[in-house]
mmCIF file of C-alpha atoms in Angstrom:
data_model
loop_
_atom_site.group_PDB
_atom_site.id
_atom_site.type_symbol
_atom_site.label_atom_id
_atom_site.label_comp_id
_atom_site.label_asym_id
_atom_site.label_seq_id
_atom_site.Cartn_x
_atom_site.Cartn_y
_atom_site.Cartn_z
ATOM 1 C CA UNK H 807 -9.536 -26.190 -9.983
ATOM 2 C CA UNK H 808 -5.898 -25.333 -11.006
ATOM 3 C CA UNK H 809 -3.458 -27.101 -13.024
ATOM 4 C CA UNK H 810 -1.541 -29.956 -11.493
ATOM 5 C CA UNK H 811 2.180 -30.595 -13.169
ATOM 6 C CA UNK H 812 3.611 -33.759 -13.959
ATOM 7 C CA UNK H 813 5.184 -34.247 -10.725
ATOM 8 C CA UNK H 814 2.193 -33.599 -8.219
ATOM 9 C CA UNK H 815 0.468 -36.139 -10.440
ATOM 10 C CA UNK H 816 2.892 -38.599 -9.844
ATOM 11 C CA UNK H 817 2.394 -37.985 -5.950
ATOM 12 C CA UNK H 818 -0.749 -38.479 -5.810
ATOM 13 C CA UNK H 819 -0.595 -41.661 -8.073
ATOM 14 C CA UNK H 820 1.781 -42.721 -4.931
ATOM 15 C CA UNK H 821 -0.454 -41.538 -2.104
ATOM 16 C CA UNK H 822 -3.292 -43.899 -3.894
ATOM 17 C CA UNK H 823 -1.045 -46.896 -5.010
ATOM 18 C CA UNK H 824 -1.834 -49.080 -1.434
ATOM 19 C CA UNK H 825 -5.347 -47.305 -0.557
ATOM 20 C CA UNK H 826 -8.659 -48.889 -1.443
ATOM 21 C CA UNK H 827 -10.594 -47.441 -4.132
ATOM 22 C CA UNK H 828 -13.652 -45.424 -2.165
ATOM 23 C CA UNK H 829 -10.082 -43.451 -0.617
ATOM 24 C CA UNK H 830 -8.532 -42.901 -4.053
ATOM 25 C CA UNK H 831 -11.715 -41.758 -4.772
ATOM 26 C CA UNK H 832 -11.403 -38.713 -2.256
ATOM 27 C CA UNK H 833 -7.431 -38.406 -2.701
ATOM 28 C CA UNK H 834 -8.720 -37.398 -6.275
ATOM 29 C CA UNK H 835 -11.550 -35.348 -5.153
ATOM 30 C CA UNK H 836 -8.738 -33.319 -3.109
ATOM 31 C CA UNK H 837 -7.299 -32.760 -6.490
ATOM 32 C CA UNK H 838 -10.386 -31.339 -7.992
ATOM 33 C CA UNK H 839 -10.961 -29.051 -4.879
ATOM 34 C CA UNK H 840 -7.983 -28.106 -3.259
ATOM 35 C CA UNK H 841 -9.216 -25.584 -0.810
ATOM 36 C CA UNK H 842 -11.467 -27.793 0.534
ATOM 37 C CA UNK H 843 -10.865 -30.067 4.388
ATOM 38 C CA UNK H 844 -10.629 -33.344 4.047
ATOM 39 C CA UNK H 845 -13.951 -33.378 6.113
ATOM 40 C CA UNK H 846 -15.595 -31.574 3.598
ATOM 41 C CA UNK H 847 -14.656 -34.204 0.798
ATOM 42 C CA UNK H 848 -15.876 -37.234 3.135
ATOM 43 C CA UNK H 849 -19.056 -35.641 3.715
ATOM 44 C CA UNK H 850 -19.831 -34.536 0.034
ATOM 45 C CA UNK H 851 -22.536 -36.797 -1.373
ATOM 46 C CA UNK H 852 -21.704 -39.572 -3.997
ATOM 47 C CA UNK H 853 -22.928 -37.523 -6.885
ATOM 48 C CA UNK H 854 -21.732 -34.483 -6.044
ATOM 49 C CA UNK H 855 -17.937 -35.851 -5.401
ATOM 50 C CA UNK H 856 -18.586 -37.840 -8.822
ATOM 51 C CA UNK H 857 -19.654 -34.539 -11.249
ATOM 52 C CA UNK H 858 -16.208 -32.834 -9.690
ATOM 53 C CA UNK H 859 -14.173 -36.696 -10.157
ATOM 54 C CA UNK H 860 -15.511 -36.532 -14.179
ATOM 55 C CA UNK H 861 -14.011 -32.418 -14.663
ATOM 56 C CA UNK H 862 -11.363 -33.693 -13.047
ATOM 57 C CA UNK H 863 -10.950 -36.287 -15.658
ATOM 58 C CA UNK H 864 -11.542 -33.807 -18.666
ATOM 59 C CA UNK H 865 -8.903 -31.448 -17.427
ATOM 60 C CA UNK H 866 -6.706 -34.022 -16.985
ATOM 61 C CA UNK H 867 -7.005 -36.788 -20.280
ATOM 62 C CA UNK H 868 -9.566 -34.750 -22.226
ATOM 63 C CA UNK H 869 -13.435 -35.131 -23.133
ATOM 64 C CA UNK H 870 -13.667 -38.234 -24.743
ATOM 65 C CA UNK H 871 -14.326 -41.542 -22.067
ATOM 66 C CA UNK H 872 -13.164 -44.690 -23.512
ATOM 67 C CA UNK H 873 -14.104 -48.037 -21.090
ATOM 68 C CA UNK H 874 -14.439 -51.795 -21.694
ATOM 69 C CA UNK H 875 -17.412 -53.919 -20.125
ATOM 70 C CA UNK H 876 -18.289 -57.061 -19.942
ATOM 71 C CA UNK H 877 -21.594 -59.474 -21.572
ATOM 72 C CA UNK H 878 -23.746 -60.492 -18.704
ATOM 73 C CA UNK H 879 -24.637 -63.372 -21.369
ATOM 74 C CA UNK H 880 -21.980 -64.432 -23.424
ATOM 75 C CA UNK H 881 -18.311 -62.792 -21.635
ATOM 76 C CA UNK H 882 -17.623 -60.669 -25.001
ATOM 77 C CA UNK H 883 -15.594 -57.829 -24.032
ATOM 78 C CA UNK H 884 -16.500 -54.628 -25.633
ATOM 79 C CA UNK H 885 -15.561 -51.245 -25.603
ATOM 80 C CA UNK H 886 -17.725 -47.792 -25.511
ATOM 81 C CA UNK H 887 -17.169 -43.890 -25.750
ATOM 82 C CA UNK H 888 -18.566 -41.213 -24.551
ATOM 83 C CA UNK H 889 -17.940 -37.893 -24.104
ATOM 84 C CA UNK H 890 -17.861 -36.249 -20.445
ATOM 85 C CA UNK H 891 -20.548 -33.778 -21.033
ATOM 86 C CA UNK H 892 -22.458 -36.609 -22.067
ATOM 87 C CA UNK H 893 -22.427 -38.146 -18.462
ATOM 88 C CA UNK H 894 -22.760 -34.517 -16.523
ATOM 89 C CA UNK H 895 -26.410 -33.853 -15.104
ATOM 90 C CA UNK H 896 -27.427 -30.722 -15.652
ATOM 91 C CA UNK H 897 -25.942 -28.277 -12.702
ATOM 92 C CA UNK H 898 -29.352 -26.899 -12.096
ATOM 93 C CA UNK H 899 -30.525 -30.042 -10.864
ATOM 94 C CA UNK H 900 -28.253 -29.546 -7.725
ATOM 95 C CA UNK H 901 -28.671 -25.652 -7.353
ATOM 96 C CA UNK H 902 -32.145 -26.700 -5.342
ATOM 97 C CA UNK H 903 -31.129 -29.889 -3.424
ATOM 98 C CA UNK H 904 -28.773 -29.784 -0.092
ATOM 99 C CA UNK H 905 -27.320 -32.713 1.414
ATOM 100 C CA UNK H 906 -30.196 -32.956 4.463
ATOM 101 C CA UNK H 907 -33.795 -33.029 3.372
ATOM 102 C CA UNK H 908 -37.127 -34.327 4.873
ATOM 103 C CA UNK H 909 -39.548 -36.887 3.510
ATOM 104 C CA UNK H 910 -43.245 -37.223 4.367
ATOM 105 C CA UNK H 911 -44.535 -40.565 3.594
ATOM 106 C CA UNK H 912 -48.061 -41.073 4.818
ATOM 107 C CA UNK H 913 -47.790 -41.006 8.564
ATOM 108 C CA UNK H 914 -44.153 -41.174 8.540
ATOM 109 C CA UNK H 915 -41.803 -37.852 8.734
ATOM 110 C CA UNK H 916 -37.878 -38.736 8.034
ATOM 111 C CA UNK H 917 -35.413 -36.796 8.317
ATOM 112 C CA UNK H 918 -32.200 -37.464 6.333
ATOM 113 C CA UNK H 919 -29.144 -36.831 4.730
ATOM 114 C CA UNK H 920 -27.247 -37.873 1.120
ATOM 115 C CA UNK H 921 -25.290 -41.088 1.380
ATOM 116 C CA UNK H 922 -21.546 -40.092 0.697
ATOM 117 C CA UNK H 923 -18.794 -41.811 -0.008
ATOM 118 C CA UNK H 924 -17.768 -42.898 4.128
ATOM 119 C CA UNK H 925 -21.448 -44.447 4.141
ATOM 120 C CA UNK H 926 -20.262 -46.492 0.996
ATOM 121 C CA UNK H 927 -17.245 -47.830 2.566
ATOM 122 C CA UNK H 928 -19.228 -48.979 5.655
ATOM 123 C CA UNK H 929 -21.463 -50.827 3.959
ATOM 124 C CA UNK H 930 -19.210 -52.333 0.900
ATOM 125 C CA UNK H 931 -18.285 -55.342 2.173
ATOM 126 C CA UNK H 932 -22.228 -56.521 2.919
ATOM 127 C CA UNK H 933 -22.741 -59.379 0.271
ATOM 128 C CA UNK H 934 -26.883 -59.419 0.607
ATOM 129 C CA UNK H 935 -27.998 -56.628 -1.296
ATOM 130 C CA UNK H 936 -30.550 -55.942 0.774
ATOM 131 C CA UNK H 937 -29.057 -55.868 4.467
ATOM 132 C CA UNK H 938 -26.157 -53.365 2.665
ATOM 133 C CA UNK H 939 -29.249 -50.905 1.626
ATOM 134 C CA UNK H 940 -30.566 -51.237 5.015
ATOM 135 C CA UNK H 941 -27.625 -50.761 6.871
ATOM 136 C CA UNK H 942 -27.037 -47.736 4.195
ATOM 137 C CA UNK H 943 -30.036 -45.999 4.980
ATOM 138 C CA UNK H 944 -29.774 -46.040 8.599
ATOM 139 C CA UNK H 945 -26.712 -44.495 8.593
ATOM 140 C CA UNK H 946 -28.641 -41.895 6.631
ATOM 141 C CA UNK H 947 -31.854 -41.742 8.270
ATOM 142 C CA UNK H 948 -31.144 -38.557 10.981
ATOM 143 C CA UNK H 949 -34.344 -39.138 12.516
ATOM 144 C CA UNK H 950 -37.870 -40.635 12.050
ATOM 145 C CA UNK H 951 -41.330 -40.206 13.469
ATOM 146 C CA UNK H 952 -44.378 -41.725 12.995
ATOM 147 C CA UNK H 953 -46.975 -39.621 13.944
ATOM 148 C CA UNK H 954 -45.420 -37.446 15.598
ATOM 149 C CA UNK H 955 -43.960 -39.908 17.866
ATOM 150 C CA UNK H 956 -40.093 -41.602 17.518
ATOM 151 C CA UNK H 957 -39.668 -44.332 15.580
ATOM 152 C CA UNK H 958 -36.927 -46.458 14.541
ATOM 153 C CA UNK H 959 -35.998 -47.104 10.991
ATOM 154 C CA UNK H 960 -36.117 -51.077 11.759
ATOM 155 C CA UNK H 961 -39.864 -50.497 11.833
ATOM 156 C CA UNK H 962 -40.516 -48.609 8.311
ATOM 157 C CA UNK H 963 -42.304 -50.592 6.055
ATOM 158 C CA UNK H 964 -41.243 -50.984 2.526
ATOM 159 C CA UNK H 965 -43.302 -48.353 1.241
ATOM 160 C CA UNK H 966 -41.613 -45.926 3.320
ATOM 161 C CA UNK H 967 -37.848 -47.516 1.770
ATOM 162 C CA UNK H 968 -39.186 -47.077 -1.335
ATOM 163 C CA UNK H 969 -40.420 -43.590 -0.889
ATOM 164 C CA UNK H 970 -37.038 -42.160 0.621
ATOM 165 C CA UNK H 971 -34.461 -44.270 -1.956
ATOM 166 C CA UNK H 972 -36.447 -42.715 -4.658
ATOM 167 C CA UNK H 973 -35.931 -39.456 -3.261
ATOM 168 C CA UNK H 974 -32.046 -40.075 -2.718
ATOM 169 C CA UNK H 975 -31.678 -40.783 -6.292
ATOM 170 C CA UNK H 976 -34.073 -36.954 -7.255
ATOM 171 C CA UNK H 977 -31.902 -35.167 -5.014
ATOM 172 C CA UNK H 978 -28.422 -36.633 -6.041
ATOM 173 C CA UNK H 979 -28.984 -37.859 -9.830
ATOM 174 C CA UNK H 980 -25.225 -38.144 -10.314
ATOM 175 C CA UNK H 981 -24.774 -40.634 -8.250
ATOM 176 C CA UNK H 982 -25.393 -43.656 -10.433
ATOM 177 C CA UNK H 983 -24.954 -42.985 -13.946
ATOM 178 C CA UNK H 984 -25.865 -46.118 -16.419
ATOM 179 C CA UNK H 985 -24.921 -46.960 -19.434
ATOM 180 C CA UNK H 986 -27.064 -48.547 -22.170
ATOM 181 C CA UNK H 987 -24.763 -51.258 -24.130
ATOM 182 C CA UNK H 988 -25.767 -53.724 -26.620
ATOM 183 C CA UNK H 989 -23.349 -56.578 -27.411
ATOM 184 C CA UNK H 990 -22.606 -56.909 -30.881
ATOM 185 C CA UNK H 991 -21.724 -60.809 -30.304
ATOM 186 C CA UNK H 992 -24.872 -62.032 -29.354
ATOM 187 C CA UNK H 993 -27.127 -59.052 -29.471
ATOM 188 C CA UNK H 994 -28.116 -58.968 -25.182
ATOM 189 C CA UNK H 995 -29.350 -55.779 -24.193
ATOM 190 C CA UNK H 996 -28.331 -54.349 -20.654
ATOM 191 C CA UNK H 997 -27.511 -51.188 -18.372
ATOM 192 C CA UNK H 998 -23.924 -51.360 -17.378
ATOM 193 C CA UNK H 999 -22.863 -48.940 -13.748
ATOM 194 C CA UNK H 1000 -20.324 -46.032 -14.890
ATOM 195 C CA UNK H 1001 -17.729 -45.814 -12.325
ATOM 196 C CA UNK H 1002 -15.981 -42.839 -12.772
ATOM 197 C CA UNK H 1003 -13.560 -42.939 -9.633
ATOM 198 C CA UNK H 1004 -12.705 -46.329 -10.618
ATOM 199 C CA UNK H 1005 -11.800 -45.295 -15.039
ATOM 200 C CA UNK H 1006 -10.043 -42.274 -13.551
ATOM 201 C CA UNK H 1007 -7.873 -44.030 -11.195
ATOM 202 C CA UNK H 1008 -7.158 -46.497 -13.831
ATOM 203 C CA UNK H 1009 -6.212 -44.077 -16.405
ATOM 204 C CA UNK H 1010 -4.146 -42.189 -13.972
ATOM 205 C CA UNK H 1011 -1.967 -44.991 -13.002
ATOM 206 C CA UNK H 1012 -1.822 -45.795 -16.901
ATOM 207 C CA UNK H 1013 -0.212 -42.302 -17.000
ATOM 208 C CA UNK H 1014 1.929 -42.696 -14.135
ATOM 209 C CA UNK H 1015 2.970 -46.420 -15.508
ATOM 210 C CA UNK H 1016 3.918 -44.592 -18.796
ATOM 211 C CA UNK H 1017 5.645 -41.046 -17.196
ATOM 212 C CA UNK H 1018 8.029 -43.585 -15.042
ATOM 213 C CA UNK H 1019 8.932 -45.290 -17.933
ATOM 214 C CA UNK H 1020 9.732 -41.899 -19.735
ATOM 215 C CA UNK H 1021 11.848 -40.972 -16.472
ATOM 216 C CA UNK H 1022 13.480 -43.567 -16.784
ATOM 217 C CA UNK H 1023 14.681 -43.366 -20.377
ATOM 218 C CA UNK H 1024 15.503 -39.736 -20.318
ATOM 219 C CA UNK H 1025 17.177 -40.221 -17.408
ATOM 220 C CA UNK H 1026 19.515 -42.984 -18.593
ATOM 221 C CA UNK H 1027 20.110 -41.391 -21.621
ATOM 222 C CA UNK H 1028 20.785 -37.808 -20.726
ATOM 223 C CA UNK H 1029 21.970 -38.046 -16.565
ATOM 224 C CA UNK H 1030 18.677 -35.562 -15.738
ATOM 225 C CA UNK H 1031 17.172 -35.483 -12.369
ATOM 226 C CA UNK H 1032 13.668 -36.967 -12.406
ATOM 227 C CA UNK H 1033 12.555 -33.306 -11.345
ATOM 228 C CA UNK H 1034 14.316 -31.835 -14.625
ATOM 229 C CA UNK H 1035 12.311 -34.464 -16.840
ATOM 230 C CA UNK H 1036 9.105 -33.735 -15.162
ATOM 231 C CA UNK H 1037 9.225 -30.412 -15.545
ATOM 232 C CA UNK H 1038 9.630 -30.453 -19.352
ATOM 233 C CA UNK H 1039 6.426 -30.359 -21.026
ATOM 234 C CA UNK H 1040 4.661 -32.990 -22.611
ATOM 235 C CA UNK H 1041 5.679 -32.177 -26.212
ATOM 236 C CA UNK H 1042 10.000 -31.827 -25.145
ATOM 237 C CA UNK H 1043 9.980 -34.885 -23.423
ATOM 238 C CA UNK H 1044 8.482 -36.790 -26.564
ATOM 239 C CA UNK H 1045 11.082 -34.739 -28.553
ATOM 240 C CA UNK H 1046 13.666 -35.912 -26.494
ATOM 241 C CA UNK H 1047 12.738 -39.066 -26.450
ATOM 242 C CA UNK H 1048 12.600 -39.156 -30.304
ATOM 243 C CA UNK H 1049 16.133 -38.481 -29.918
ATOM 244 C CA UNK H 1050 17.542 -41.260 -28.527
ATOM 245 C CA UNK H 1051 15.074 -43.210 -30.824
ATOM 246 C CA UNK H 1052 13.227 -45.211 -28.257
#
């Protein structure tokens, strides 16, 4: 991963601004792996896109997480930190796993590969739970036999879901990450979902919100091309701006 200045930041911000949220994801992820084709990224499973999206947030704002939830029980808004390594699982749970495996569930023999993040779009705008985790898995499921004989995924019984979801989530522990929060209005206990394409995206178009702004003043007050100011680092622009006492 190499360093990204101030301006290829801002062009990014831009390429995201009017794309949904699963795309900024991978617009990020190109960030975090440059070399890689876009193909690649699409393909990479949800966990493995989301270990790269949170070093990608620690090289960029640093190694302290700061995010806001929501009560389920009484609406109080409250606030919790962590620190990235505290979210990372271990690398050496991934140096095993690949993205297609095979499952043997009593008679059953699937063979399948880790949802990633094109499988998420297809299925995000399902409202029942369950029909999106079907739909999910089928786009998943390579093949299945039963007995050595072809069989549709329609026809597995739950055990079988159960079995291979359980599996998903061995294979690719990053890929849902939850946070233990107690409220300290009214005491409620629950597991909140960390998002990290959705903080990072935030906090980058806080940045880019804030690095406009600073364009803007710098250029008003001193006539310098928005290049010229982005190109400064962090510390002269500040400086600068100290001078004109804004």
């Amino acid at each position: 991963m190499r360093s990204q200045n101030a301006l290829e930041l801002l062009t990014v911000w831009e390429q995201g601004l009017s794309q949904p949220l699963l795309q900024r994801a991978l617009i990020l992820l190109a960030v975090a792996l440059p070399d890689s084709e876009p193909e690649e990224l699409a393909g990479m499973s949800i966990g493995r896109r989301d270990r790269h999206l949170l070093r990608l947030r620690e090289k960029l704002f640093g190694p302290q997480l700061v995010n806001t939830s929501v009560c389920p029980a009484c609406s109080e808004r409250i606030e919790w930190v962590n620190q990235v390594s505290d979210l990372l699982i271990p690398q050496d749970l991934y140096q095993a796993s690949a993205n297609r495996f095979t499952i043997d569930v009593d008679e059953y023999k699937l063979c399948v590969r880790l949802p990633n993040s094109l499988d998420i779009a297809a299925v995000i705008g399902n409202p029942d739970t369950e029909s999106a985790q079907r739909q999910l898995l089928t786009r998943c499921v390579l093949n299945v036999e039963r007995s050595g004989e072809d069989c549709s995924i329609e026809r597995l019984p739950d055990c079988v879901i159960d079995a291979l979801i359980q599996q998903i989530e061995l294979l690719d522990p990053q890929a849902e990450i939850l946070i233990s929060l107690k409220c300290p209005a009214c005491a409620h206990r629950w597991d909140a979902l960390f998002d990290i394409a959705g903080l990072l995206w935030t906090e980058l178009n806080d940045w880019a919100e804030r690095m406009l702004q600073t364009v803007h003043q710098l250029a008003s007050g001193y006539g310098w091309s928005e290049r010229d100011i982005l190109e400064l680092s962090p510390v002269r622009r500040q400086l600068y701006l100290g001078m004109l006492g804004t």
